[in-house]
PDB file of C-alpha atoms in Angstrom:
ATOM      1  CA  UNK A 242     156.270 -28.740  -3.854  1.00  0.00           C
ATOM      2  CA  UNK A 243     155.277 -32.127  -3.824  1.00  0.00           C
ATOM      3  CA  UNK A 244     151.947 -33.726  -2.726  1.00  0.00           C
ATOM      4  CA  UNK A 245     152.084 -37.308  -1.498  1.00  0.00           C
ATOM      5  CA  UNK A 246     148.569 -38.915  -1.366  1.00  0.00           C
ATOM      6  CA  UNK A 247     148.546 -42.270   0.589  1.00  0.00           C
ATOM      7  CA  UNK A 248     145.493 -44.472   1.200  1.00  0.00           C
ATOM      8  CA  UNK A 249     145.817 -45.137   4.880  1.00  0.00           C
ATOM      9  CA  UNK A 250     146.140 -43.220   8.018  1.00  0.00           C
ATOM     10  CA  UNK A 251     148.424 -45.635  10.155  1.00  0.00           C
ATOM     11  CA  UNK A 252     151.475 -47.025   8.372  1.00  0.00           C
ATOM     12  CA  UNK A 253     151.623 -45.000   5.138  1.00  0.00           C
ATOM     13  CA  UNK A 254     152.463 -41.741   7.082  1.00  0.00           C
ATOM     14  CA  UNK A 255     155.187 -43.237   9.241  1.00  0.00           C
ATOM     15  CA  UNK A 256     156.422 -44.635   5.711  1.00  0.00           C
ATOM     16  CA  UNK A 257     156.409 -41.049   4.246  1.00  0.00           C
ATOM     17  CA  UNK A 258     158.018 -39.580   7.346  1.00  0.00           C
ATOM     18  CA  UNK A 259     160.777 -41.893   7.236  1.00  0.00           C
ATOM     19  CA  UNK A 260     161.471 -41.356   3.486  1.00  0.00           C
ATOM     20  CA  UNK A 261     161.312 -37.834   3.936  1.00  0.00           C
ATOM     21  CA  UNK A 262     163.783 -37.887   6.782  1.00  0.00           C
ATOM     22  CA  UNK A 263     166.085 -39.994   4.566  1.00  0.00           C
ATOM     23  CA  UNK A 264     165.683 -38.908   1.048  1.00  0.00           C
ATOM     24  CA  UNK A 265     163.444 -35.269   1.059  1.00  0.00           C
ATOM     25  CA  UNK A 266     164.737 -33.454   3.925  1.00  0.00           C
ATOM     26  CA  UNK A 267     164.888 -30.239   1.765  1.00  0.00           C
ATOM     27  CA  UNK A 268     161.831 -30.588  -0.229  1.00  0.00           C
ATOM     28  CA  UNK A 269     158.617 -28.672   0.414  1.00  0.00           C
ATOM     29  CA  UNK A 270     156.096 -31.242   0.512  1.00  0.00           C
ATOM     30  CA  UNK A 271     152.639 -32.054   1.646  1.00  0.00           C
ATOM     31  CA  UNK A 272     150.884 -35.417   2.602  1.00  0.00           C
ATOM     32  CA  UNK A 273     147.222 -35.935   2.492  1.00  0.00           C
ATOM     33  CA  UNK A 274     145.453 -39.323   3.799  1.00  0.00           C
ATOM     34  CA  UNK A 275     142.681 -40.409   1.270  1.00  0.00           C
ATOM     35  CA  UNK A 276     141.101 -42.755   3.672  1.00  0.00           C
ATOM     36  CA  UNK A 277     139.597 -45.386   1.334  1.00  0.00           C
ATOM     37  CA  UNK A 278     141.130 -48.083  -0.973  1.00  0.00           C
ATOM     38  CA  UNK A 279     141.692 -47.573  -4.689  1.00  0.00           C
ATOM     39  CA  UNK A 280     138.193 -48.524  -5.728  1.00  0.00           C
ATOM     40  CA  UNK A 281     137.187 -45.766  -3.704  1.00  0.00           C
ATOM     41  CA  UNK A 282     139.491 -43.307  -5.736  1.00  0.00           C
ATOM     42  CA  UNK A 283     138.161 -44.777  -8.856  1.00  0.00           C
ATOM     43  CA  UNK A 284     134.608 -44.320  -7.824  1.00  0.00           C
ATOM     44  CA  UNK A 285     135.157 -40.863  -6.294  1.00  0.00           C
ATOM     45  CA  UNK A 286     136.543 -39.843  -9.601  1.00  0.00           C
ATOM     46  CA  UNK A 287     133.825 -41.148 -11.526  1.00  0.00           C
ATOM     47  CA  UNK A 288     131.353 -39.177  -9.234  1.00  0.00           C
ATOM     48  CA  UNK A 289     133.258 -35.898 -10.580  1.00  0.00           C
ATOM     49  CA  UNK A 290     132.431 -37.252 -14.054  1.00  0.00           C
ATOM     50  CA  UNK A 291     135.800 -38.080 -14.802  1.00  0.00           C
ATOM     51  CA  UNK A 292     136.360 -39.573 -18.515  1.00  0.00           C
ATOM     52  CA  UNK A 293     139.544 -41.535 -18.624  1.00  0.00           C
ATOM     53  CA  UNK A 294     139.785 -41.468 -22.370  1.00  0.00           C
ATOM     54  CA  UNK A 295     139.694 -37.617 -22.157  1.00  0.00           C
ATOM     55  CA  UNK A 296     142.213 -35.795 -19.750  1.00  0.00           C
ATOM     56  CA  UNK A 297     139.991 -32.820 -20.043  1.00  0.00           C
ATOM     57  CA  UNK A 298     137.254 -33.961 -18.321  1.00  0.00           C
ATOM     58  CA  UNK A 299     138.748 -35.418 -15.063  1.00  0.00           C
ATOM     59  CA  UNK A 300     138.181 -34.052 -11.934  1.00  0.00           C
ATOM     60  CA  UNK A 301     140.928 -32.038 -10.184  1.00  0.00           C
ATOM     61  CA  UNK A 302     142.617 -34.404  -7.916  1.00  0.00           C
ATOM     62  CA  UNK A 303     143.086 -31.726  -5.318  1.00  0.00           C
ATOM     63  CA  UNK A 304     139.197 -31.185  -5.193  1.00  0.00           C
ATOM     64  CA  UNK A 305     138.867 -34.954  -4.692  1.00  0.00           C
ATOM     65  CA  UNK A 306     141.436 -35.021  -1.905  1.00  0.00           C
ATOM     66  CA  UNK A 307     140.116 -32.031  -0.182  1.00  0.00           C
ATOM     67  CA  UNK A 308     136.617 -33.470   0.040  1.00  0.00           C
ATOM     68  CA  UNK A 309     137.712 -36.682   1.610  1.00  0.00           C
ATOM     69  CA  UNK A 310     138.847 -35.351   5.195  1.00  0.00           C
ATOM     70  CA  UNK A 311     138.696 -31.992   6.814  1.00  0.00           C
ATOM     71  CA  UNK A 312     142.313 -32.403   7.655  1.00  0.00           C
ATOM     72  CA  UNK A 313     143.108 -32.595   3.956  1.00  0.00           C
ATOM     73  CA  UNK A 314     140.962 -29.405   3.282  1.00  0.00           C
ATOM     74  CA  UNK A 315     143.164 -27.492   5.838  1.00  0.00           C
ATOM     75  CA  UNK A 316     146.602 -28.906   4.521  1.00  0.00           C
ATOM     76  CA  UNK A 317     145.313 -27.834   0.738  1.00  0.00           C
ATOM     77  CA  UNK A 318     143.725 -24.523   1.626  1.00  0.00           C
ATOM     78  CA  UNK A 319     146.258 -22.469  -0.075  1.00  0.00           C
ATOM     79  CA  UNK A 320     146.075 -24.897  -3.171  1.00  0.00           C
ATOM     80  CA  UNK A 321     143.558 -24.157  -5.685  1.00  0.00           C
ATOM     81  CA  UNK A 322     144.371 -26.596  -8.743  1.00  0.00           C
ATOM     82  CA  UNK A 323     146.852 -29.483  -9.302  1.00  0.00           C
ATOM     83  CA  UNK A 324     148.896 -27.305 -11.489  1.00  0.00           C
ATOM     84  CA  UNK A 325     149.578 -25.163  -8.370  1.00  0.00           C
ATOM     85  CA  UNK A 326     151.732 -28.404  -7.115  1.00  0.00           C
ATOM     86  CA  UNK A 327     154.974 -29.546  -9.014  1.00  0.00           C
ATOM     87  CA  UNK A 328     154.570 -33.099  -8.655  1.00  0.00           C
ATOM     88  CA  UNK A 329     151.875 -35.495  -7.303  1.00  0.00           C
ATOM     89  CA  UNK A 330     152.473 -39.136  -6.024  1.00  0.00           C
ATOM     90  CA  UNK A 331     149.619 -41.520  -5.150  1.00  0.00           C
ATOM     91  CA  UNK A 332     150.255 -44.598  -3.098  1.00  0.00           C
ATOM     92  CA  UNK A 333     147.605 -47.285  -3.047  1.00  0.00           C
ATOM     93  CA  UNK A 334     146.948 -51.118  -2.238  1.00  0.00           C
ATOM     94  CA  UNK A 335     146.201 -53.667  -4.975  1.00  0.00           C
ATOM     95  CA  UNK A 336     143.544 -54.618  -2.448  1.00  0.00           C
ATOM     96  CA  UNK A 337     143.168 -58.310  -3.925  1.00  0.00           C
ATOM     97  CA  UNK A 338     140.464 -59.174  -1.227  1.00  0.00           C
ATOM     98  CA  UNK A 339     138.335 -56.540  -2.607  1.00  0.00           C
ATOM     99  CA  UNK A 340     136.850 -59.083  -5.011  1.00  0.00           C
ATOM    100  CA  UNK A 341     135.135 -60.863  -1.782  1.00  0.00           C
ATOM    101  CA  UNK A 342     133.648 -57.644  -0.673  1.00  0.00           C
ATOM    102  CA  UNK A 343     131.957 -57.146  -4.146  1.00  0.00           C
ATOM    103  CA  UNK A 344     130.786 -60.906  -4.253  1.00  0.00           C
ATOM    104  CA  UNK A 345     129.097 -60.402  -0.758  1.00  0.00           C
ATOM    105  CA  UNK A 346     127.155 -57.566  -2.438  1.00  0.00           C
ATOM    106  CA  UNK A 347     126.755 -59.559  -5.950  1.00  0.00           C
ATOM    107  CA  UNK A 348     126.770 -63.163  -5.053  1.00  0.00           C
ATOM    108  CA  UNK A 349     125.594 -63.664  -8.918  1.00  0.00           C
ATOM    109  CA  UNK A 350     129.079 -62.616  -9.963  1.00  0.00           C
ATOM    110  CA  UNK A 351     132.077 -65.181  -9.878  1.00  0.00           C
ATOM    111  CA  UNK A 352     135.266 -64.117  -8.250  1.00  0.00           C
ATOM    112  CA  UNK A 353     136.896 -64.476 -11.920  1.00  0.00           C
ATOM    113  CA  UNK A 354     134.569 -61.794 -13.193  1.00  0.00           C
ATOM    114  CA  UNK A 355     135.008 -59.221 -10.330  1.00  0.00           C
ATOM    115  CA  UNK A 356     138.878 -59.700 -10.429  1.00  0.00           C
ATOM    116  CA  UNK A 357     138.827 -58.830 -14.104  1.00  0.00           C
ATOM    117  CA  UNK A 358     136.519 -55.616 -13.777  1.00  0.00           C
ATOM    118  CA  UNK A 359     138.712 -54.705 -10.892  1.00  0.00           C
ATOM    119  CA  UNK A 360     141.772 -54.814 -13.115  1.00  0.00           C
ATOM    120  CA  UNK A 361     140.415 -53.022 -15.676  1.00  0.00           C
ATOM    121  CA  UNK A 362     139.537 -50.278 -13.164  1.00  0.00           C
ATOM    122  CA  UNK A 363     143.200 -50.476 -12.030  1.00  0.00           C
ATOM    123  CA  UNK A 364     144.411 -50.392 -15.459  1.00  0.00           C
ATOM    124  CA  UNK A 365     142.555 -47.173 -16.157  1.00  0.00           C
ATOM    125  CA  UNK A 366     143.905 -45.424 -13.054  1.00  0.00           C
ATOM    126  CA  UNK A 367     147.369 -46.318 -14.010  1.00  0.00           C
ATOM    127  CA  UNK A 368     147.193 -45.157 -17.687  1.00  0.00           C
ATOM    128  CA  UNK A 369     145.544 -42.033 -16.248  1.00  0.00           C
ATOM    129  CA  UNK A 370     147.846 -41.171 -13.360  1.00  0.00           C
ATOM    130  CA  UNK A 371     150.962 -41.997 -15.125  1.00  0.00           C
ATOM    131  CA  UNK A 372     152.975 -38.609 -15.046  1.00  0.00           C
ATOM    132  CA  UNK A 373     153.830 -36.815 -11.821  1.00  0.00           C
ATOM    133  CA  UNK A 374     153.998 -33.401 -13.305  1.00  0.00           C
ATOM    134  CA  UNK A 375     150.534 -33.653 -14.806  1.00  0.00           C
ATOM    135  CA  UNK A 376     147.657 -35.297 -12.967  1.00  0.00           C
ATOM    136  CA  UNK A 377     150.002 -37.567 -10.863  1.00  0.00           C
ATOM    137  CA  UNK A 378     151.488 -40.626 -10.825  1.00  0.00           C
ATOM    138  CA  UNK A 379     150.146 -43.969  -9.057  1.00  0.00           C
ATOM    139  CA  UNK A 380     152.247 -46.498  -7.470  1.00  0.00           C
ATOM    140  CA  UNK A 381     150.671 -49.739  -6.523  1.00  0.00           C
ATOM    141  CA  UNK A 382     151.634 -51.954  -3.400  1.00  0.00           C
ATOM    142  CA  UNK A 383     150.987 -55.791  -3.954  1.00  0.00           C
ATOM    143  CA  UNK A 384     149.007 -56.911  -2.284  1.00  0.00           C
ATOM    144  CA  UNK A 385     149.229 -53.951   0.386  1.00  0.00           C
ATOM    145  CA  UNK A 386     151.235 -51.653   2.208  1.00  0.00           C
ATOM    146  CA  UNK A 387     152.447 -54.581   4.625  1.00  0.00           C
ATOM    147  CA  UNK A 388     154.476 -55.828   1.697  1.00  0.00           C
ATOM    148  CA  UNK A 389     156.988 -53.535   3.014  1.00  0.00           C
ATOM    149  CA  UNK A 390     158.319 -55.561   5.678  1.00  0.00           C
ATOM    150  CA  UNK A 391     157.513 -58.818   4.099  1.00  0.00           C
ATOM    151  CA  UNK A 392     161.430 -59.883   4.081  1.00  0.00           C
ATOM    152  CA  UNK A 393     163.756 -62.009   6.329  1.00  0.00           C
ATOM    153  CA  UNK A 394     167.377 -60.218   7.136  1.00  0.00           C
ATOM    154  CA  UNK A 395     168.141 -58.001   4.228  1.00  0.00           C
ATOM    155  CA  UNK A 396     169.133 -58.546   1.776  1.00  0.00           C
ATOM    156  CA  UNK A 397     166.923 -61.483   1.458  1.00  0.00           C
ATOM    157  CA  UNK A 398     168.098 -63.533  -1.413  1.00  0.00           C
ATOM    158  CA  UNK A 399     164.615 -65.429  -1.631  1.00  0.00           C
ATOM    159  CA  UNK A 400     162.820 -62.260  -1.985  1.00  0.00           C
ATOM    160  CA  UNK A 401     161.975 -62.707  -5.507  1.00  0.00           C
ATOM    161  CA  UNK A 402     160.080 -65.964  -4.979  1.00  0.00           C
ATOM    162  CA  UNK A 403     157.629 -64.409  -2.456  1.00  0.00           C
ATOM    163  CA  UNK A 404     153.984 -64.197  -3.476  1.00  0.00           C
ATOM    164  CA  UNK A 405     150.562 -64.245  -1.819  1.00  0.00           C
ATOM    165  CA  UNK A 406     147.219 -65.697  -2.791  1.00  0.00           C
ATOM    166  CA  UNK A 407     143.648 -64.073  -2.987  1.00  0.00           C
ATOM    167  CA  UNK A 408     142.572 -66.473  -0.173  1.00  0.00           C
ATOM    168  CA  UNK A 409     145.560 -65.443   2.169  1.00  0.00           C
ATOM    169  CA  UNK A 410     144.645 -61.888   1.347  1.00  0.00           C
ATOM    170  CA  UNK A 411     141.214 -62.406   2.703  1.00  0.00           C
ATOM    171  CA  UNK A 412     141.885 -60.731   6.240  1.00  0.00           C
ATOM    172  CA  UNK A 413     145.116 -62.619   6.793  1.00  0.00           C
ATOM    173  CA  UNK A 414     147.994 -61.193   5.128  1.00  0.00           C
ATOM    174  CA  UNK A 415     148.630 -58.482   7.565  1.00  0.00           C
ATOM    175  CA  UNK A 416     149.076 -61.218  10.200  1.00  0.00           C
ATOM    176  CA  UNK A 417     151.061 -63.297   7.838  1.00  0.00           C
ATOM    177  CA  UNK A 418     153.535 -60.414   7.026  1.00  0.00           C
ATOM    178  CA  UNK A 419     154.258 -59.552  10.772  1.00  0.00           C
ATOM    179  CA  UNK A 420     154.735 -63.169  11.671  1.00  0.00           C
ATOM    180  CA  UNK A 421     157.095 -63.930   8.541  1.00  0.00           C
ATOM    181  CA  UNK A 422     159.036 -60.467   8.930  1.00  0.00           C
ATOM    182  CA  UNK A 423     162.521 -60.081  10.609  1.00  0.00           C
ATOM    183  CA  UNK A 424     161.353 -56.601  11.143  1.00  0.00           C
ATOM    184  CA  UNK A 425     158.260 -56.898  13.453  1.00  0.00           C
ATOM    185  CA  UNK A 426     156.048 -53.976  13.743  1.00  0.00           C
ATOM    186  CA  UNK A 427     158.612 -52.042  11.197  1.00  0.00           C
ATOM    187  CA  UNK A 428     161.433 -52.162  13.671  1.00  0.00           C
ATOM    188  CA  UNK A 429     164.618 -51.258  11.609  1.00  0.00           C
ATOM    189  CA  UNK A 430     162.606 -49.955   8.710  1.00  0.00           C
ATOM    190  CA  UNK A 431     160.452 -47.088   9.962  1.00  0.00           C
ATOM    191  CA  UNK A 432     161.841 -44.286  11.819  1.00  0.00           C
ATOM    192  CA  UNK A 433     160.219 -43.762  15.583  1.00  0.00           C
ATOM    193  CA  UNK A 434     162.212 -40.879  16.704  1.00  0.00           C
ATOM    194  CA  UNK A 435     164.986 -42.831  17.779  1.00  0.00           C
ATOM    195  CA  UNK A 436     168.371 -41.127  16.212  1.00  0.00           C
ATOM    196  CA  UNK A 437     170.480 -44.195  17.064  1.00  0.00           C
ATOM    197  CA  UNK A 438     168.533 -46.313  14.378  1.00  0.00           C
ATOM    198  CA  UNK A 439     168.686 -43.837  11.569  1.00  0.00           C
ATOM    199  CA  UNK A 440     171.739 -45.307  10.238  1.00  0.00           C
ATOM    200  CA  UNK A 441     170.306 -48.887  10.359  1.00  0.00           C
ATOM    201  CA  UNK A 442     167.282 -47.794   8.563  1.00  0.00           C
ATOM    202  CA  UNK A 443     168.780 -46.000   6.159  1.00  0.00           C
ATOM    203  CA  UNK A 444     171.026 -49.099   5.091  1.00  0.00           C
ATOM    204  CA  UNK A 445     167.777 -51.169   5.218  1.00  0.00           C
ATOM    205  CA  UNK A 446     165.822 -48.724   2.767  1.00  0.00           C
ATOM    206  CA  UNK A 447     168.772 -49.036   0.208  1.00  0.00           C
ATOM    207  CA  UNK A 448     168.555 -52.633   0.441  1.00  0.00           C
ATOM    208  CA  UNK A 449     164.732 -52.700   0.316  1.00  0.00           C
ATOM    209  CA  UNK A 450     165.073 -50.386  -2.718  1.00  0.00           C
ATOM    210  CA  UNK A 451     167.415 -52.729  -4.294  1.00  0.00           C
ATOM    211  CA  UNK A 452     165.491 -55.957  -3.813  1.00  0.00           C
ATOM    212  CA  UNK A 453     162.019 -54.538  -4.670  1.00  0.00           C
ATOM    213  CA  UNK A 454     163.403 -53.007  -7.952  1.00  0.00           C
ATOM    214  CA  UNK A 455     165.041 -56.265  -8.610  1.00  0.00           C
ATOM    215  CA  UNK A 456     161.930 -58.351  -8.106  1.00  0.00           C
ATOM    216  CA  UNK A 457     160.031 -55.908 -10.168  1.00  0.00           C
ATOM    217  CA  UNK A 458     162.277 -56.592 -13.162  1.00  0.00           C
ATOM    218  CA  UNK A 459     162.099 -60.362 -12.363  1.00  0.00           C
ATOM    219  CA  UNK A 460     158.330 -60.012 -12.557  1.00  0.00           C
ATOM    220  CA  UNK A 461     158.689 -58.167 -15.959  1.00  0.00           C
ATOM    221  CA  UNK A 462     161.698 -59.985 -17.497  1.00  0.00           C
ATOM    222  CA  UNK A 463     162.303 -63.112 -15.447  1.00  0.00           C
ATOM    223  CA  UNK A 464     165.709 -61.536 -14.546  1.00  0.00           C
ATOM    224  CA  UNK A 465     166.529 -61.020 -10.810  1.00  0.00           C
ATOM    225  CA  UNK A 466     168.407 -58.018 -11.422  1.00  0.00           C
ATOM    226  CA  UNK A 467     168.634 -54.401 -11.866  1.00  0.00           C
ATOM    227  CA  UNK A 468     166.708 -53.258 -14.865  1.00  0.00           C
ATOM    228  CA  UNK A 469     168.559 -51.505 -17.730  1.00  0.00           C
ATOM    229  CA  UNK A 470     165.777 -49.075 -18.169  1.00  0.00           C
ATOM    230  CA  UNK A 471     163.034 -47.529 -15.936  1.00  0.00           C
ATOM    231  CA  UNK A 472     160.484 -48.225 -18.410  1.00  0.00           C
ATOM    232  CA  UNK A 473     161.167 -52.049 -17.839  1.00  0.00           C
ATOM    233  CA  UNK A 474     159.726 -51.740 -14.389  1.00  0.00           C
ATOM    234  CA  UNK A 475     156.856 -49.001 -14.894  1.00  0.00           C
ATOM    235  CA  UNK A 476     154.161 -49.214 -12.729  1.00  0.00           C
ATOM    236  CA  UNK A 477     151.988 -50.182 -15.971  1.00  0.00           C
ATOM    237  CA  UNK A 478     154.571 -52.853 -16.903  1.00  0.00           C
ATOM    238  CA  UNK A 479     154.633 -54.389 -13.382  1.00  0.00           C
ATOM    239  CA  UNK A 480     150.871 -54.541 -13.348  1.00  0.00           C
ATOM    240  CA  UNK A 481     150.420 -55.901 -16.732  1.00  0.00           C
ATOM    241  CA  UNK A 482     152.746 -58.939 -15.800  1.00  0.00           C
ATOM    242  CA  UNK A 483     151.353 -59.301 -12.410  1.00  0.00           C
ATOM    243  CA  UNK A 484     147.805 -60.082 -13.607  1.00  0.00           C
ATOM    244  CA  UNK A 485     149.040 -61.886 -16.831  1.00  0.00           C
ATOM    245  CA  UNK A 486     151.671 -64.195 -15.090  1.00  0.00           C
ATOM    246  CA  UNK A 487     150.361 -64.675 -11.594  1.00  0.00           C
ATOM    247  CA  UNK A 488     146.745 -63.825 -11.448  1.00  0.00           C
ATOM    248  CA  UNK A 489     145.723 -66.617 -13.412  1.00  0.00           C
ATOM    249  CA  UNK A 490     146.195 -68.859 -10.499  1.00  0.00           C
ATOM    250  CA  UNK A 491     144.903 -66.011  -7.973  1.00  0.00           C
ATOM    251  CA  UNK A 492     148.184 -65.267  -6.766  1.00  0.00           C
ATOM    252  CA  UNK A 493     150.507 -62.208  -7.116  1.00  0.00           C
ATOM    253  CA  UNK A 494     154.049 -61.655  -6.243  1.00  0.00           C
ATOM    254  CA  UNK A 495     154.539 -59.741  -3.087  1.00  0.00           C
ATOM    255  CA  UNK A 496     156.149 -56.184  -3.831  1.00  0.00           C
ATOM    256  CA  UNK A 497     156.251 -52.658  -2.369  1.00  0.00           C
ATOM    257  CA  UNK A 498     155.886 -49.438  -4.260  1.00  0.00           C
ATOM    258  CA  UNK A 499     157.752 -47.242  -1.894  1.00  0.00           C
ATOM    259  CA  UNK A 500     160.871 -48.627  -2.791  1.00  0.00           C
ATOM    260  CA  UNK A 501     160.000 -48.420  -6.471  1.00  0.00           C
ATOM    261  CA  UNK A 502     159.162 -44.725  -6.054  1.00  0.00           C
ATOM    262  CA  UNK A 503     162.429 -43.810  -4.751  1.00  0.00           C
ATOM    263  CA  UNK A 504     164.140 -45.710  -7.672  1.00  0.00           C
ATOM    264  CA  UNK A 505     162.305 -43.572 -10.176  1.00  0.00           C
ATOM    265  CA  UNK A 506     162.644 -40.510  -8.228  1.00  0.00           C
ATOM    266  CA  UNK A 507     166.084 -40.444  -7.134  1.00  0.00           C
ATOM    267  CA  UNK A 508     168.102 -42.192  -9.927  1.00  0.00           C
TER     268      UNK A 508
END
C-alpha cells in the first residue's frame, strides 16, 4: 500500500489522479490532504515533540495526517501506524513567499534571517523524510505546484533557464504561471475524464519527466542532461544547490517534484 500526502486540496489531487491513471493503476494507494504548507507540517511535528535528531521520538505521520482533516481520519481508519503502509510519499511547496507572512508578524526580522530559518527547517524535514519505506520521502515543488505547467510547448528547450523571484511569489506566481504556460488550466497535462486526451497527456508527462529531471541535474551539476545517478538529483541535493546557487539573489529555479518522483519510483 502506498500513502500519498499532498499539501493542497485543489490541484494536487488532480495530479495524483492523473499519475495514478498513467502509472499506478494496479497499485493499492491512498491520498490524504494535509491542508497546510510545509511549515505547518514542521510545526505540527514539533507539537508532537518530534526530535529530528532522534528518529525514535518522532510523531507517527499517520497520526498527524489523521488529525488534520476528518476525511483523512476516515480514509486512514484501518491504519494504525506508518509501518502498516509499504511506502509514504509527501509533496509540498517550497513556499518562498512564506517569509513575507512571517515578517508581517515579526517586523523586527529581516527577510534574509527568515529565509535562513525557513531553509533550516526544510533541511531538517528533507533529512528526516528521506526514505519512503521508513518515515516517508518528501518531495518539494519550487516554488509551488503551479511549476508543473510553467512550460511552453513540450519539449521546452529553454526550460532549464526558467526561475522566479521571491517578490514574484508574493501572490503573483500562480497568475504568472497560467499566463506563461502553453497548457492553460493544465489542459493536456491533467486528466479530466476525457478519454480522447489520455494519449496526449501520457506523452506530455514523459516529456515533463524528462525536462524536470534534466533541469534538476542542471541545478546540481550545470549539465542539462539526464543524470548518471539518482543520487545526483536527490531532493537533498536539489535543495542544497537551490539555496546555495539561487537563493543568494532571492530567486530559485522553477522545478516540479512530481516528475522527479516518477523518475525515482519507476526507473
